[in-house]
CSV table of C-alpha atoms in Angstrom, one decimal:
chain,number,residue,atom,x,y,z
A,3,MET,CA,-15.2,18.9,-13.4
A,4,PHE,CA,-15.8,16.3,-16.1
A,5,TYR,CA,-13.9,14.3,-18.7
A,6,ASN,CA,-15.0,16.7,-21.4
A,7,SER,CA,-15.0,19.9,-19.4
A,8,PHE,CA,-12.2,21.6,-21.3
A,9,GLU,CA,-11.4,21.7,-25.0
A,10,VAL,CA,-7.6,21.5,-24.5
A,11,TRP,CA,-5.9,18.2,-25.6
A,12,TRP,CA,-4.2,17.6,-22.2
A,13,TRP,CA,-7.3,17.8,-20.0
A,14,PRO,CA,-8.5,14.2,-20.6
A,15,PHE,CA,-5.0,12.9,-19.7
A,16,LEU,CA,-5.0,15.0,-16.5
A,17,PHE,CA,-8.5,13.8,-15.7
A,18,ILE,CA,-7.4,10.1,-16.1
A,19,LEU,CA,-4.4,10.9,-13.9
A,20,ILE,CA,-6.5,12.4,-11.1
A,21,ALA,CA,-9.5,10.2,-11.3
A,22,GLY,CA,-7.8,6.9,-12.1
A,23,VAL,CA,-4.0,6.7,-11.7
A,24,VAL,CA,-3.6,8.5,-8.3
A,25,PRO,CA,-6.5,6.9,-6.5
A,26,THR,CA,-5.1,3.4,-7.5
A,27,SER,CA,-1.4,3.9,-7.0
A,28,VAL,CA,-1.7,5.8,-3.7
A,29,TRP,CA,-2.5,2.5,-2.0
A,30,ARG,CA,0.6,0.9,-3.5
A,31,TRP,CA,2.8,3.7,-2.2
A,32,ALA,CA,1.0,3.5,1.2
A,33,GLY,CA,1.9,-0.2,1.2
A,34,VAL,CA,5.5,0.5,0.6
A,35,PHE,CA,5.6,2.9,3.6
A,36,LEU,CA,3.6,0.7,5.9
A,37,VAL,CA,5.4,-2.5,5.3
A,38,GLY,CA,8.6,-1.2,7.0
A,39,ASN,CA,11.0,-4.0,7.7
A,40,LEU,CA,8.4,-6.7,8.1
A,41,ASP,CA,10.0,-10.0,7.1
A,42,GLU,CA,8.6,-13.0,5.4
A,43,THR,CA,8.0,-15.0,8.6
A,44,SER,CA,6.1,-12.3,10.5
A,45,GLU,CA,2.7,-13.2,11.9
A,46,TRP,CA,1.5,-9.8,10.6
A,47,LEU,CA,2.1,-11.0,7.1
A,48,VAL,CA,-0.4,-13.8,7.6
A,49,PHE,CA,-3.0,-11.2,8.5
A,50,ILE,CA,-2.1,-8.9,5.6
A,51,ARG,CA,-2.3,-11.8,3.1
A,52,CYS,CA,-5.7,-12.7,4.5
A,53,ILE,CA,-6.9,-9.1,4.0
A,54,ALA,CA,-5.4,-9.0,0.5
A,55,THR,CA,-7.0,-12.4,-0.5
A,56,GLY,CA,-10.4,-11.3,0.9
A,57,LEU,CA,-10.3,-8.1,-1.1
A,58,VAL,CA,-9.3,-10.0,-4.3
A,59,ALA,CA,-12.1,-12.5,-3.6
A,60,ALA,CA,-14.6,-9.5,-3.5
A,61,VAL,CA,-13.2,-8.4,-6.9
A,62,ILE,CA,-13.8,-11.9,-8.2
A,63,ALA,CA,-17.4,-11.9,-6.9
A,64,GLN,CA,-17.9,-8.5,-8.7
A,65,PHE,CA,-16.8,-10.1,-12.0
A,66,VAL,CA,-19.3,-13.0,-11.5
A,67,PHE,CA,-22.3,-11.2,-9.9
A,68,ASN,CA,-22.1,-7.7,-11.4
A,69,PRO,CA,-20.1,-8.0,-14.7
A,70,THR,CA,-19.9,-5.4,-17.4
A,71,GLY,CA,-20.6,-6.0,-21.1
A,72,THR,CA,-21.9,-9.1,-22.7
A,73,LEU,CA,-21.4,-11.3,-19.6
A,74,ALA,CA,-24.0,-9.2,-17.9
A,75,GLU,CA,-26.6,-10.3,-20.4
A,76,LEU,CA,-26.2,-14.0,-19.4
A,77,PRO,CA,-28.3,-15.2,-16.5
A,78,LEU,CA,-26.7,-15.3,-13.0
A,79,TRP,CA,-27.3,-19.0,-12.6
A,80,LEU,CA,-25.2,-19.7,-15.7
A,81,ARG,CA,-22.3,-17.5,-14.5
A,82,LEU,CA,-22.4,-19.0,-11.0
A,83,GLY,CA,-22.8,-22.6,-12.4
A,84,ALA,CA,-19.9,-22.2,-14.8
A,85,ALA,CA,-17.7,-20.6,-12.0
A,86,PHE,CA,-18.5,-23.3,-9.4
A,87,GLY,CA,-18.3,-26.1,-12.0
A,88,GLY,CA,-14.8,-24.9,-13.1
A,89,PHE,CA,-13.6,-24.4,-9.6
A,90,GLY,CA,-15.0,-27.7,-8.4
A,91,VAL,CA,-13.3,-29.7,-11.2
A,92,PHE,CA,-10.1,-27.8,-10.5
A,93,LEU,CA,-10.2,-28.8,-6.8
A,94,VAL,CA,-10.9,-32.5,-7.4
A,95,THR,CA,-8.5,-33.1,-10.4
A,96,GLY,CA,-5.2,-32.1,-8.8
A,97,ARG,CA,-5.5,-28.3,-8.8
A,98,LYS,CA,-4.3,-27.4,-12.3
A,99,VAL,CA,-5.4,-23.8,-13.1
A,100,ILE,CA,-5.8,-24.6,-16.8
A,101,VAL,CA,-8.3,-27.4,-16.0
A,102,GLY,CA,-10.5,-25.0,-14.0
A,103,VAL,CA,-10.3,-22.3,-16.7
A,104,VAL,CA,-11.2,-24.7,-19.5
A,105,VAL,CA,-14.1,-26.3,-17.7
A,106,ALA,CA,-15.6,-23.0,-16.7
A,107,GLU,CA,-15.4,-21.6,-20.2
A,108,VAL,CA,-16.9,-24.8,-21.8
A,109,LEU,CA,-19.8,-24.6,-19.3
A,110,LEU,CA,-20.3,-20.9,-20.0
A,111,LEU,CA,-20.3,-21.5,-23.8
A,112,THR,CA,-22.6,-24.5,-23.6
A,113,GLY,CA,-25.0,-22.5,-21.5
A,114,PHE,CA,-24.7,-19.5,-23.9
A,115,TRP,CA,-25.8,-21.6,-26.8
A,116,LEU,CA,-28.6,-23.4,-25.0
A,117,THR,CA,-30.2,-20.3,-23.5
B,7,MET,CA,35.1,6.5,-8.5
B,8,MET,CA,35.5,9.5,-6.4
B,9,LEU,CA,31.7,9.7,-6.3
B,10,LEU,CA,31.2,6.4,-4.6
B,11,ASN,CA,30.1,6.7,-1.0
B,12,SER,CA,31.7,4.8,1.7
B,13,ASP,CA,29.0,2.2,1.9
B,14,GLN,CA,29.6,1.2,-1.6
B,15,VAL,CA,33.3,1.1,-1.3
B,16,HIS,CA,33.3,-1.1,1.7
B,17,SER,CA,30.8,-3.6,0.6
B,18,ASN,CA,31.0,-6.3,-2.0
B,19,ASN,CA,29.4,-5.6,-5.3
B,20,GLU,CA,27.5,-8.9,-5.1
B,21,ASP,CA,25.3,-7.6,-2.3
B,22,GLN,CA,24.8,-4.2,-3.8
B,23,SER,CA,23.1,-4.9,-7.1
B,24,TYR,CA,20.2,-6.8,-8.6
B,25,ASP,CA,20.7,-9.8,-10.9
B,26,TRP,CA,19.0,-8.4,-14.0
B,27,SER,CA,19.3,-11.6,-15.9
B,28,TRP,CA,16.1,-12.5,-14.0
B,29,TYR,CA,14.3,-9.7,-15.8
B,30,LEU,CA,14.3,-11.8,-19.0
B,31,GLN,CA,13.1,-14.9,-17.1
B,32,GLY,CA,10.2,-12.8,-15.9
B,33,ALA,CA,9.6,-11.3,-19.4
B,34,ARG,CA,9.5,-14.8,-20.9
B,35,ASN,CA,6.2,-15.4,-19.1
B,36,LEU,CA,4.6,-13.4,-22.0
B,37,PHE,CA,4.1,-16.9,-23.4
B,38,SER,CA,2.3,-18.5,-20.4
B,39,LEU,CA,-1.2,-19.2,-19.2
B,40,PRO,CA,-1.5,-16.1,-16.9
B,41,ALA,CA,-0.2,-13.9,-19.7
B,42,PHE,CA,-2.7,-15.4,-22.1
B,43,ILE,CA,-5.6,-14.7,-19.7
B,44,LEU,CA,-4.5,-11.2,-18.9
B,45,LEU,CA,-4.1,-10.4,-22.6
B,46,SER,CA,-7.6,-11.8,-23.3
B,47,ALA,CA,-9.0,-9.6,-20.5
B,48,PHE,CA,-7.5,-6.5,-22.2
B,49,VAL,CA,-8.7,-7.6,-25.6
B,50,GLY,CA,-12.1,-7.4,-24.0
B,51,PHE,CA,-11.3,-4.0,-22.4
B,52,GLY,CA,-10.1,-2.6,-25.8
B,53,GLY,CA,-13.5,-3.6,-27.3
B,54,LEU,CA,-15.3,-2.1,-24.4
B,55,ALA,CA,-13.3,1.2,-24.7
B,56,ARG,CA,-14.1,1.4,-28.4
B,57,GLU,CA,-17.8,0.9,-27.8
B,58,ALA,CA,-17.6,3.6,-25.2
B,59,GLY,CA,-16.0,6.0,-27.7
B,60,LEU,CA,-12.8,6.4,-25.7
B,61,PRO,CA,-10.1,7.9,-28.1
B,62,LEU,CA,-7.1,5.6,-28.8
B,63,ALA,CA,-4.5,8.0,-27.2
B,64,HIS,CA,-6.5,8.0,-23.9
B,65,LEU,CA,-6.7,4.2,-23.9
B,66,ILE,CA,-3.0,3.8,-24.5
B,67,PHE,CA,-2.3,6.2,-21.6
B,68,LEU,CA,-4.6,4.8,-19.1
B,69,VAL,CA,-3.9,1.0,-19.4
B,70,PRO,CA,-0.3,1.0,-18.2
B,71,THR,CA,-0.5,4.0,-15.8
B,72,ILE,CA,-3.5,2.7,-13.8
B,73,TRP,CA,-2.6,-0.9,-14.4
B,74,ALA,CA,-5.5,-2.5,-12.4
B,75,LEU,CA,-8.4,-3.8,-14.4
B,76,PRO,CA,-11.1,-3.1,-11.8
B,77,SER,CA,-9.9,0.6,-11.7
B,78,HIS,CA,-10.0,0.7,-15.5
B,79,LEU,CA,-13.5,-0.6,-15.6
B,80,ILE,CA,-14.8,1.9,-13.0
B,81,LEU,CA,-13.0,4.8,-14.7
B,82,LEU,CA,-14.4,3.9,-18.1
B,83,ALA,CA,-17.9,3.4,-16.7
B,84,GLY,CA,-17.6,6.8,-15.0
B,85,ILE,CA,-16.5,8.6,-18.2
B,86,VAL,CA,-19.3,6.9,-20.3
B,87,SER,CA,-21.9,7.9,-17.8
B,88,GLY,CA,-20.6,11.5,-17.7
B,89,ALA,CA,-19.8,11.3,-13.9
B,90,SER,CA,-17.7,14.1,-12.3
B,91,LEU,CA,-14.1,13.8,-11.2
B,92,LEU,CA,-15.3,14.0,-7.6
B,93,ALA,CA,-17.6,10.9,-8.1
B,94,ILE,CA,-15.1,8.8,-10.0
B,95,ALA,CA,-11.9,9.3,-8.0
B,96,PRO,CA,-13.4,8.0,-4.7
B,97,ALA,CA,-15.0,5.0,-6.4
B,98,VAL,CA,-11.7,4.1,-8.0
B,99,ALA,CA,-9.9,4.6,-4.7
B,100,LEU,CA,-12.4,2.3,-2.8
B,101,ALA,CA,-12.0,-0.5,-5.3
B,102,ALA,CA,-8.2,-0.2,-5.3
B,103,ILE,CA,-7.6,-0.5,-1.5
B,104,ARG,CA,-6.5,-4.1,-2.0
B,105,MET,CA,-3.3,-2.7,-3.6
B,106,MET,CA,-2.0,-1.8,-0.1
B,107,PRO,CA,-2.1,-5.3,1.5
B,108,MET,CA,-1.1,-6.8,-1.8
B,109,THR,CA,2.0,-4.6,-2.0
B,110,MET,CA,2.8,-5.2,1.7
B,111,ALA,CA,2.6,-9.0,1.1
B,112,LEU,CA,4.8,-8.8,-2.0
B,113,ILE,CA,7.7,-6.6,-0.7
B,114,PRO,CA,9.1,-9.0,1.9
B,115,GLU,CA,9.3,-11.7,-0.8
B,116,ILE,CA,11.0,-9.6,-3.5
B,117,ARG,CA,13.3,-7.1,-1.7
B,118,ALA,CA,17.1,-7.7,-1.6
B,119,PRO,CA,19.2,-6.6,1.3
B,120,HIS,CA,20.3,-3.4,-0.5
B,121,THR,CA,16.8,-2.5,-1.8
B,122,LYS,CA,16.0,1.2,-1.2
B,123,ARG,CA,12.5,2.5,-0.5
B,124,TRP,CA,12.5,4.5,-3.8
B,125,HIS,CA,13.1,1.3,-5.7
B,126,LEU,CA,10.0,-0.2,-4.1
B,127,LEU,CA,8.0,3.0,-4.7
B,128,LEU,CA,8.8,2.7,-8.4
B,129,VAL,CA,8.2,-1.0,-8.6
B,130,SER,CA,5.0,-0.8,-6.6
B,131,ASN,CA,3.2,0.9,-9.5
B,132,LEU,CA,3.3,-2.5,-11.3
B,133,VAL,CA,1.5,-4.4,-8.5
B,134,ALA,CA,-1.7,-5.9,-9.9
B,135,ILE,CA,-3.3,-9.3,-9.3
B,136,THR,CA,-1.8,-11.4,-12.1
B,137,ALA,CA,1.9,-10.6,-11.7
B,138,TRP,CA,1.4,-10.5,-7.9
B,139,VAL,CA,0.0,-14.0,-7.6
B,140,HIS,CA,2.6,-15.4,-10.1
B,141,THR,CA,5.6,-13.8,-8.3
B,142,LEU,CA,4.4,-14.9,-4.8
B,143,GLN,CA,4.3,-18.4,-6.2
B,144,LYS,CA,7.7,-18.3,-7.9
B,145,ALA,CA,9.8,-16.2,-5.5
B,146,LYS,CA,11.1,-19.1,-3.4
B,147,ASP,CA,12.8,-20.6,-6.4
B,148,ILE,CA,14.6,-17.3,-7.3
B,149,PRO,CA,17.7,-16.0,-5.6
B,150,ARG,CA,17.1,-12.8,-3.6
B,151,ARG,CA,18.8,-10.5,-6.0
B,152,GLY,CA,16.8,-11.8,-8.9
B,153,ARG,CA,13.3,-11.5,-7.4
B,154,LEU,CA,12.6,-7.8,-8.0
B,155,PRO,CA,14.0,-8.0,-11.5
B,156,TYR,CA,11.8,-11.0,-12.2
B,157,PHE,CA,8.7,-9.2,-11.0
B,158,VAL,CA,9.5,-6.1,-13.0
B,159,GLY,CA,10.3,-8.2,-16.0
B,160,PHE,CA,7.0,-10.0,-16.0
B,161,ALA,CA,4.8,-7.0,-14.9
B,162,SER,CA,6.3,-4.4,-17.3
B,163,THR,CA,6.3,-6.8,-20.3
B,164,MET,CA,2.6,-7.5,-19.5
B,165,ALA,CA,1.8,-3.8,-19.2
B,166,ILE,CA,3.3,-3.2,-22.6
B,167,ALA,CA,1.7,-6.3,-24.2
B,168,THR,CA,-1.8,-5.6,-22.9
B,169,THR,CA,-1.6,-2.0,-24.0
B,170,VAL,CA,-0.7,-3.1,-27.5
B,171,ALA,CA,-3.5,-5.7,-27.4
B,172,ALA,CA,-6.1,-3.3,-26.2
B,173,ALA,CA,-5.0,-0.7,-28.8
B,174,LEU,CA,-5.1,-3.2,-31.7
B,175,VAL,CA,-8.6,-4.3,-30.8
B,176,HIS,CA,-9.7,-0.7,-30.4
B,177,GLN,CA,-8.4,0.1,-34.0
B,178,LEU,CA,-8.7,-3.1,-36.0
B,179,ALA,CA,-11.0,-5.7,-34.8
B,180,PRO,CA,-14.6,-5.8,-36.0
B,181,SER,CA,-17.0,-6.1,-33.2
B,182,LEU,CA,-16.3,-9.5,-31.5
B,183,PRO,CA,-19.2,-12.0,-31.3
B,184,PRO,CA,-21.0,-11.8,-27.9
B,185,ALA,CA,-20.1,-15.4,-27.1
B,186,ILE,CA,-16.4,-14.5,-27.5
B,187,MET,CA,-16.7,-11.3,-25.4
B,188,ALA,CA,-18.4,-13.2,-22.6
B,189,CYS,CA,-15.7,-15.9,-22.6
B,190,LEU,CA,-12.9,-13.3,-22.6
B,191,TYR,CA,-14.4,-11.6,-19.5
B,192,PHE,CA,-15.0,-14.9,-17.7
B,193,LEU,CA,-11.4,-16.0,-17.9
B,194,THR,CA,-10.3,-13.4,-15.4
B,195,PRO,CA,-12.4,-14.4,-12.3
B,196,ILE,CA,-11.8,-18.1,-12.7
B,197,TYR,CA,-8.1,-17.6,-13.3
B,198,PHE,CA,-7.8,-15.3,-10.2
B,199,ALA,CA,-9.8,-17.8,-8.0
B,200,THR,CA,-7.8,-20.9,-9.0
B,201,SER,CA,-4.3,-19.3,-9.0
B,202,ILE,CA,-4.8,-17.6,-5.7
B,203,TRP,CA,-6.1,-20.9,-4.2
B,204,ASN,CA,-2.8,-22.5,-5.3
B,205,THR,CA,-0.6,-19.7,-4.0
B,206,ALA,CA,-2.1,-19.6,-0.5
B,207,ARG,CA,0.4,-20.5,2.2
B,208,ALA,CA,-2.2,-21.0,5.0
B,209,LYS,CA,-5.7,-22.4,5.2
B,210,ALA,CA,-6.7,-18.9,6.4
B,211,GLU,CA,-6.2,-17.6,2.8
B,212,HIS,CA,-8.6,-20.3,1.4
B,213,ILE,CA,-11.2,-19.2,4.0
B,214,ALA,CA,-10.7,-15.6,3.0
B,215,LEU,CA,-11.2,-16.4,-0.6
B,216,GLY,CA,-14.5,-18.3,0.0
B,217,VAL,CA,-15.9,-15.8,2.5
B,218,GLY,CA,-15.0,-12.8,0.3
B,219,PHE,CA,-16.8,-14.4,-2.6
B,220,VAL,CA,-19.9,-15.0,-0.6
B,221,LEU,CA,-19.9,-11.5,1.1
B,222,GLY,CA,-19.2,-9.7,-2.2
B,223,PRO,CA,-22.8,-9.8,-3.5
B,224,ILE,CA,-24.3,-9.3,0.0
B,225,ALA,CA,-22.2,-6.2,0.5
B,226,THR,CA,-23.2,-5.0,-3.0
B,227,TRP,CA,-26.8,-5.3,-2.0
B,228,TYR,CA,-26.4,-3.2,1.2
B,229,MET,CA,-23.6,-0.8,0.3
B,230,PRO,CA,-23.0,-0.7,-3.4
B,231,GLN,CA,-20.4,2.1,-3.1
B,232,ALA,CA,-18.1,0.2,-0.7
B,233,ASN,CA,-19.0,-3.4,-1.5
B,234,ILE,CA,-15.4,-4.6,-2.3
B,235,LEU,CA,-13.9,-2.9,0.7
B,236,ILE,CA,-16.5,-4.1,3.2
B,237,ALA,CA,-16.7,-7.7,1.9
B,238,GLY,CA,-12.9,-8.0,1.5
B,239,LEU,CA,-12.0,-6.6,4.9
B,240,LEU,CA,-14.6,-8.7,6.7
B,241,ALA,CA,-13.5,-11.8,4.8
B,242,GLY,CA,-9.9,-11.2,5.7
B,243,ILE,CA,-10.6,-10.6,9.4
B,244,VAL,CA,-12.9,-13.6,9.7
B,245,ALA,CA,-10.3,-15.8,8.0
B,246,TYR,CA,-7.5,-14.6,10.2
B,247,ALA,CA,-9.6,-15.0,13.4
B,248,LEU,CA,-10.4,-18.6,12.4
B,249,HIS,CA,-6.7,-19.2,11.7
B,250,ARG,CA,-5.9,-18.0,15.2
B,251,ILE,CA,-8.6,-20.1,16.9
B,252,LEU,CA,-8.2,-23.2,14.8
B,253,ALA,CA,-4.5,-23.3,13.9
B,254,PRO,CA,-3.4,-24.8,17.2
B,255,LYS,CA,-5.9,-27.6,16.7
B,256,ILE,CA,-5.7,-28.5,13.1
B,257,GLY,CA,-2.5,-27.0,11.9
B,258,THR,CA,-2.1,-24.1,9.4
B,259,GLU,CA,-0.9,-25.8,6.2
């Protein structure tokens, strides 16, 4: 079954629901059932936060290494350089998120115009 | 009054309700750095959806209901390439597994003593990286009864605002210059990385962030279908193991 399999108006909405909404939210519902009465100080929560952070890090890597759209047309060294440059300056200048974001964007734009 | 059950009659109203004034405090973050970055990402997504030929009504439907940018991108790519339901759904599910530990980490922070499971089931649909990181960071400064309303206020406002932004770009904007599109996309990863670094409670989470970033592309090379899952799980396990081995020696903070 495909996005344009049926000519009725509601089919694409049902398609989005089954192919996108349920496969995403089912994990959120599973989280609600699995968390039980775990409290903030539980050692389990340290482990769960590690797994969550690791998974988000893999998503970040996806954005940098295998992006979609225009970003994909820029060379990998430029994407990596801008990301590490921004993150590095963020780390050494008192960990202000805005600093990391601005430095990374300036590096990316500079590289964009030079290449 | 006759309909009140005995629990409610015998307990004080203070403990049995949320403090919804915090909803507005959450919603006010519409004018903040994380909101600006998330809106920028969805301006980019609106442009991508238009290039892909996705009708406006479908865009407006899928942005808030799925409410997870990586899932949006995978679904859109699947639709564009003409992939079948049976190919897209598992790909979306694999990339969305992070929602489970994210939800589990958030709930102990935001639930109040009277919170019911169905409240959490409803609210969990709003869990996504930006509001999750932000709420984890702010929760300790908010009274218990205000935390869930704060999260819902921020996340639901962002869901509406990003849908409007994506729809506007889909309808109105001329094609954005490539340099702008590239910059809009690049905001997301650098914002995620820096804000998660700041929200981490233990060194283990910093290790998980670094290891996940390095393993991501390696896993993509070996197992393109399950890259995020494999890299993320391994990174989390390695980080936690190091935390257990090293914590007694160097401390966890």
